[in-house]
Amino acid sequence: MHRLFIAALRAGICVALSAGLFGQLVVLPATAADEVDRFPPYAPFAVPYTAVAILGVLCAQVALVATWALLTMVERDAIFTSRAFRWVDVIIGSALVATVLAAGAAAHLAVAEIPSPGDGMDVLGALFAATGCAGVGAAFTMLVVVMKGLLRKATELRTEMAGVV
């Protein structure tokens, strides 16, 4: 893979990690506080939902760090080794945890009596967003599992070819 392409990917990972950290420390807590100020009955839900959102962003950050490690392995032409599977497992695990968090939030939003200003569309929108995140997370997790199988097959073929040559 071209070094410039890897450098661009790493720059994107740095930007995404920084944006995630800013979101975790500033945006999510401030947004929750603003919502509670705007509609005080949200107060009991602000901390748990903010914590779930912060953990979801953390899961994405963990996956980005694992992707960085995989890029390093690609750069060193060491991607077809057993060490790569550990990093792929980290990505799968973090995606699975984020999916479970989103599914849990969706389930809670579906059954809880959460007050809503006006017509209740705020809670309905949050339910659809959480359900969508859970669906995308499940699809992403399954995709990475399939890609891990392809990596395993490619690693086996490379090892076999090295033995023949």
mmCIF file of C-alpha atoms in Angstrom:
data_model
loop_
_atom_site.group_PDB
_atom_site.id
_atom_site.type_symbol
_atom_site.label_atom_id
_atom_site.label_comp_id
_atom_site.label_asym_id
_atom_site.label_seq_id
_atom_site.Cartn_x
_atom_site.Cartn_y
_atom_site.Cartn_z
ATOM 1 C CA MET A 1 0.000 0.000 0.000
ATOM 2 C CA HIS A 2 1.321 3.435 -0.886
ATOM 3 C CA ARG A 3 2.918 5.320 2.017
ATOM 4 C CA LEU A 4 1.022 8.511 1.168
ATOM 5 C CA PHE A 5 -2.262 6.622 1.405
ATOM 6 C CA ILE A 6 -1.293 5.210 4.813
ATOM 7 C CA ALA A 7 -0.242 8.676 5.983
ATOM 8 C CA ALA A 8 -3.609 10.099 4.869
ATOM 9 C CA LEU A 9 -5.445 7.334 6.719
ATOM 10 C CA ARG A 10 -3.430 8.013 9.851
ATOM 11 C CA ALA A 11 -4.192 11.728 9.600
ATOM 12 C CA GLY A 12 -7.882 10.874 9.326
ATOM 13 C CA ILE A 13 -7.629 8.612 12.356
ATOM 14 C CA CYS A 14 -5.958 11.414 14.347
ATOM 15 C CA VAL A 15 -8.721 13.842 13.373
ATOM 16 C CA ALA A 16 -11.419 11.298 14.260
ATOM 17 C CA LEU A 17 -9.794 10.514 17.625
ATOM 18 C CA SER A 18 -9.497 14.222 18.428
ATOM 19 C CA ALA A 19 -13.094 14.921 17.396
ATOM 20 C CA GLY A 20 -14.275 11.980 19.495
ATOM 21 C CA LEU A 21 -12.358 13.198 22.517
ATOM 22 C CA PHE A 22 -13.807 16.703 22.095
ATOM 23 C CA GLY A 23 -17.260 15.183 21.796
ATOM 24 C CA GLN A 24 -16.789 13.100 24.925
ATOM 25 C CA LEU A 25 -15.427 15.935 27.053
ATOM 26 C CA VAL A 26 -17.381 18.931 25.746
ATOM 27 C CA VAL A 27 -20.213 18.288 23.304
ATOM 28 C CA LEU A 28 -22.061 15.378 24.912
ATOM 29 C CA PRO A 29 -22.079 16.751 28.486
ATOM 30 C CA ALA A 30 -22.990 20.256 27.285
ATOM 31 C CA THR A 31 -25.787 18.958 25.079
ATOM 32 C CA ALA A 32 -27.205 16.887 27.927
ATOM 33 C CA ALA A 33 -27.070 19.884 30.254
ATOM 34 C CA ASP A 34 -28.776 22.088 27.666
ATOM 35 C CA GLU A 35 -31.553 19.528 27.199
ATOM 36 C CA VAL A 36 -32.122 19.333 30.949
ATOM 37 C CA ASP A 37 -32.208 23.155 31.146
ATOM 38 C CA ARG A 38 -34.704 23.243 28.274
ATOM 39 C CA PHE A 39 -36.886 20.447 29.670
ATOM 40 C CA PRO A 40 -36.181 19.614 33.370
ATOM 41 C CA PRO A 41 -38.034 16.240 33.379
ATOM 42 C CA TYR A 42 -35.113 14.878 31.296
ATOM 43 C CA ALA A 43 -32.816 15.231 34.337
ATOM 44 C CA PRO A 44 -32.956 11.576 35.522
ATOM 45 C CA PHE A 45 -32.051 10.382 32.026
ATOM 46 C CA ALA A 46 -29.237 12.825 31.248
ATOM 47 C CA VAL A 47 -26.370 11.072 33.047
ATOM 48 C CA PRO A 48 -27.136 7.485 31.945
ATOM 49 C CA TYR A 49 -27.705 8.411 28.308
ATOM 50 C CA THR A 50 -24.645 10.662 28.258
ATOM 51 C CA ALA A 51 -22.568 7.837 29.736
ATOM 52 C CA VAL A 52 -23.826 5.428 27.062
ATOM 53 C CA ALA A 53 -22.993 7.958 24.339
ATOM 54 C CA ILE A 54 -19.505 8.536 25.754
ATOM 55 C CA LEU A 55 -18.903 4.772 25.913
ATOM 56 C CA GLY A 56 -20.120 4.435 22.318
ATOM 57 C CA VAL A 57 -17.607 7.025 21.167
ATOM 58 C CA LEU A 58 -14.924 5.229 23.211
ATOM 59 C CA CYS A 59 -15.718 2.016 21.334
ATOM 60 C CA ALA A 60 -15.163 3.835 18.043
ATOM 61 C CA GLN A 61 -11.870 5.219 19.352
ATOM 62 C CA VAL A 62 -10.692 1.747 20.349
ATOM 63 C CA ALA A 63 -11.503 0.494 16.840
ATOM 64 C CA LEU A 64 -9.557 3.413 15.346
ATOM 65 C CA VAL A 65 -6.495 2.595 17.468
ATOM 66 C CA ALA A 66 -6.715 -1.038 16.316
ATOM 67 C CA THR A 67 -6.979 0.173 12.728
ATOM 68 C CA TRP A 68 -3.821 2.232 13.266
ATOM 69 C CA ALA A 69 -2.037 -0.908 14.479
ATOM 70 C CA LEU A 70 -3.240 -2.823 11.421
ATOM 71 C CA LEU A 71 -1.983 -0.025 9.167
ATOM 72 C CA THR A 72 1.416 -0.341 10.829
ATOM 73 C CA MET A 73 1.368 -4.064 10.083
ATOM 74 C CA VAL A 74 0.442 -3.376 6.445
ATOM 75 C CA GLU A 75 3.291 -0.884 6.212
ATOM 76 C CA ARG A 76 5.748 -3.506 7.522
ATOM 77 C CA ASP A 77 4.244 -6.225 5.300
ATOM 78 C CA ALA A 78 3.317 -8.189 8.426
ATOM 79 C CA ILE A 79 -0.464 -8.181 8.040
ATOM 80 C CA PHE A 80 -0.616 -11.891 7.222
ATOM 81 C CA THR A 81 0.496 -13.001 10.691
ATOM 82 C CA SER A 82 -1.364 -14.224 13.747
ATOM 83 C CA ARG A 83 -0.817 -10.857 15.474
ATOM 84 C CA ALA A 84 -3.194 -9.204 13.019
ATOM 85 C CA PHE A 85 -6.056 -11.352 14.285
ATOM 86 C CA ARG A 86 -5.755 -9.852 17.763
ATOM 87 C CA TRP A 87 -6.299 -6.362 16.355
ATOM 88 C CA VAL A 88 -9.194 -7.525 14.223
ATOM 89 C CA ASP A 89 -10.693 -9.126 17.342
ATOM 90 C CA VAL A 90 -10.364 -5.763 19.125
ATOM 91 C CA ILE A 91 -12.324 -4.101 16.314
ATOM 92 C CA ILE A 92 -14.986 -6.810 16.457
ATOM 93 C CA GLY A 93 -15.222 -6.532 20.243
ATOM 94 C CA SER A 94 -15.508 -2.762 20.267
ATOM 95 C CA ALA A 95 -18.144 -2.851 17.508
ATOM 96 C CA LEU A 96 -20.067 -5.495 19.411
ATOM 97 C CA VAL A 97 -19.988 -3.481 22.646
ATOM 98 C CA ALA A 98 -21.163 -0.348 20.821
ATOM 99 C CA THR A 99 -23.960 -2.352 19.188
ATOM 100 C CA VAL A 100 -25.089 -3.729 22.543
ATOM 101 C CA LEU A 101 -25.042 -0.219 24.037
ATOM 102 C CA ALA A 102 -27.172 1.117 21.175
ATOM 103 C CA ALA A 103 -29.570 -1.840 21.385
ATOM 104 C CA GLY A 104 -29.875 -1.338 25.144
ATOM 105 C CA ALA A 105 -30.632 2.349 24.683
ATOM 106 C CA ALA A 106 -33.206 1.497 22.006
ATOM 107 C CA ALA A 107 -34.846 -1.087 24.254
ATOM 108 C CA HIS A 108 -34.982 1.364 27.139
ATOM 109 C CA LEU A 109 -36.428 4.101 24.941
ATOM 110 C CA ALA A 110 -39.064 1.669 23.657
ATOM 111 C CA VAL A 111 -40.349 0.594 27.075
ATOM 112 C CA ALA A 112 -39.575 3.478 29.452
ATOM 113 C CA GLU A 113 -41.949 6.283 30.262
ATOM 114 C CA ILE A 114 -39.765 9.173 29.219
ATOM 115 C CA PRO A 115 -41.465 12.582 29.338
ATOM 116 C CA SER A 116 -41.278 14.601 26.167
ATOM 117 C CA PRO A 117 -42.131 18.205 25.414
ATOM 118 C CA GLY A 118 -44.909 18.654 22.897
ATOM 119 C CA ASP A 119 -45.865 15.644 20.818
ATOM 120 C CA GLY A 120 -43.282 13.071 21.938
ATOM 121 C CA MET A 121 -41.295 13.215 18.718
ATOM 122 C CA ASP A 122 -38.033 13.768 20.619
ATOM 123 C CA VAL A 123 -38.217 10.332 22.220
ATOM 124 C CA LEU A 124 -39.397 8.733 18.973
ATOM 125 C CA GLY A 125 -36.491 10.289 17.075
ATOM 126 C CA ALA A 126 -34.040 9.059 19.699
ATOM 127 C CA LEU A 127 -35.580 5.575 19.495
ATOM 128 C CA PHE A 128 -35.179 5.482 15.715
ATOM 129 C CA ALA A 129 -31.610 6.797 15.978
ATOM 130 C CA ALA A 130 -30.637 4.197 18.599
ATOM 131 C CA THR A 131 -32.290 1.423 16.602
ATOM 132 C CA GLY A 132 -30.482 2.580 13.474
ATOM 133 C CA CYS A 133 -27.153 2.658 15.316
ATOM 134 C CA ALA A 134 -27.757 -0.865 16.618
ATOM 135 C CA GLY A 135 -28.564 -2.095 13.106
ATOM 136 C CA VAL A 136 -25.524 -0.434 11.555
ATOM 137 C CA GLY A 137 -23.339 -1.733 14.387
ATOM 138 C CA ALA A 138 -24.593 -5.287 13.919
ATOM 139 C CA ALA A 139 -24.006 -5.086 10.158
ATOM 140 C CA PHE A 140 -20.506 -3.655 10.677
ATOM 141 C CA THR A 141 -19.648 -6.351 13.208
ATOM 142 C CA MET A 142 -20.771 -9.090 10.822
ATOM 143 C CA LEU A 143 -18.804 -7.491 7.973
ATOM 144 C CA VAL A 144 -15.611 -7.428 10.043
ATOM 145 C CA VAL A 145 -16.170 -11.071 11.040
ATOM 146 C CA VAL A 146 -16.394 -11.971 7.343
ATOM 147 C CA MET A 147 -13.275 -9.907 6.612
ATOM 148 C CA LYS A 148 -11.467 -11.725 9.428
ATOM 149 C CA GLY A 149 -12.317 -15.011 7.718
ATOM 150 C CA LEU A 150 -10.882 -13.666 4.467
ATOM 151 C CA LEU A 151 -7.736 -12.549 6.298
ATOM 152 C CA ARG A 152 -7.430 -15.999 7.842
ATOM 153 C CA LYS A 153 -7.725 -17.664 4.415
ATOM 154 C CA ALA A 154 -5.220 -15.254 2.865
ATOM 155 C CA THR A 155 -2.802 -15.877 5.743
ATOM 156 C CA GLU A 156 -3.099 -19.638 5.262
ATOM 157 C CA LEU A 157 -2.528 -19.306 1.508
ATOM 158 C CA ARG A 158 0.491 -17.053 2.036
ATOM 159 C CA THR A 159 1.975 -19.496 4.554
ATOM 160 C CA GLU A 160 1.367 -22.381 2.164
ATOM 161 C CA MET A 161 2.936 -20.491 -0.734
ATOM 162 C CA ALA A 162 5.964 -19.598 1.394
ATOM 163 C CA GLY A 163 6.406 -23.287 2.154
ATOM 164 C CA VAL A 164 6.274 -24.201 -1.537
ATOM 165 C CA VAL A 165 8.698 -21.490 -2.633
#
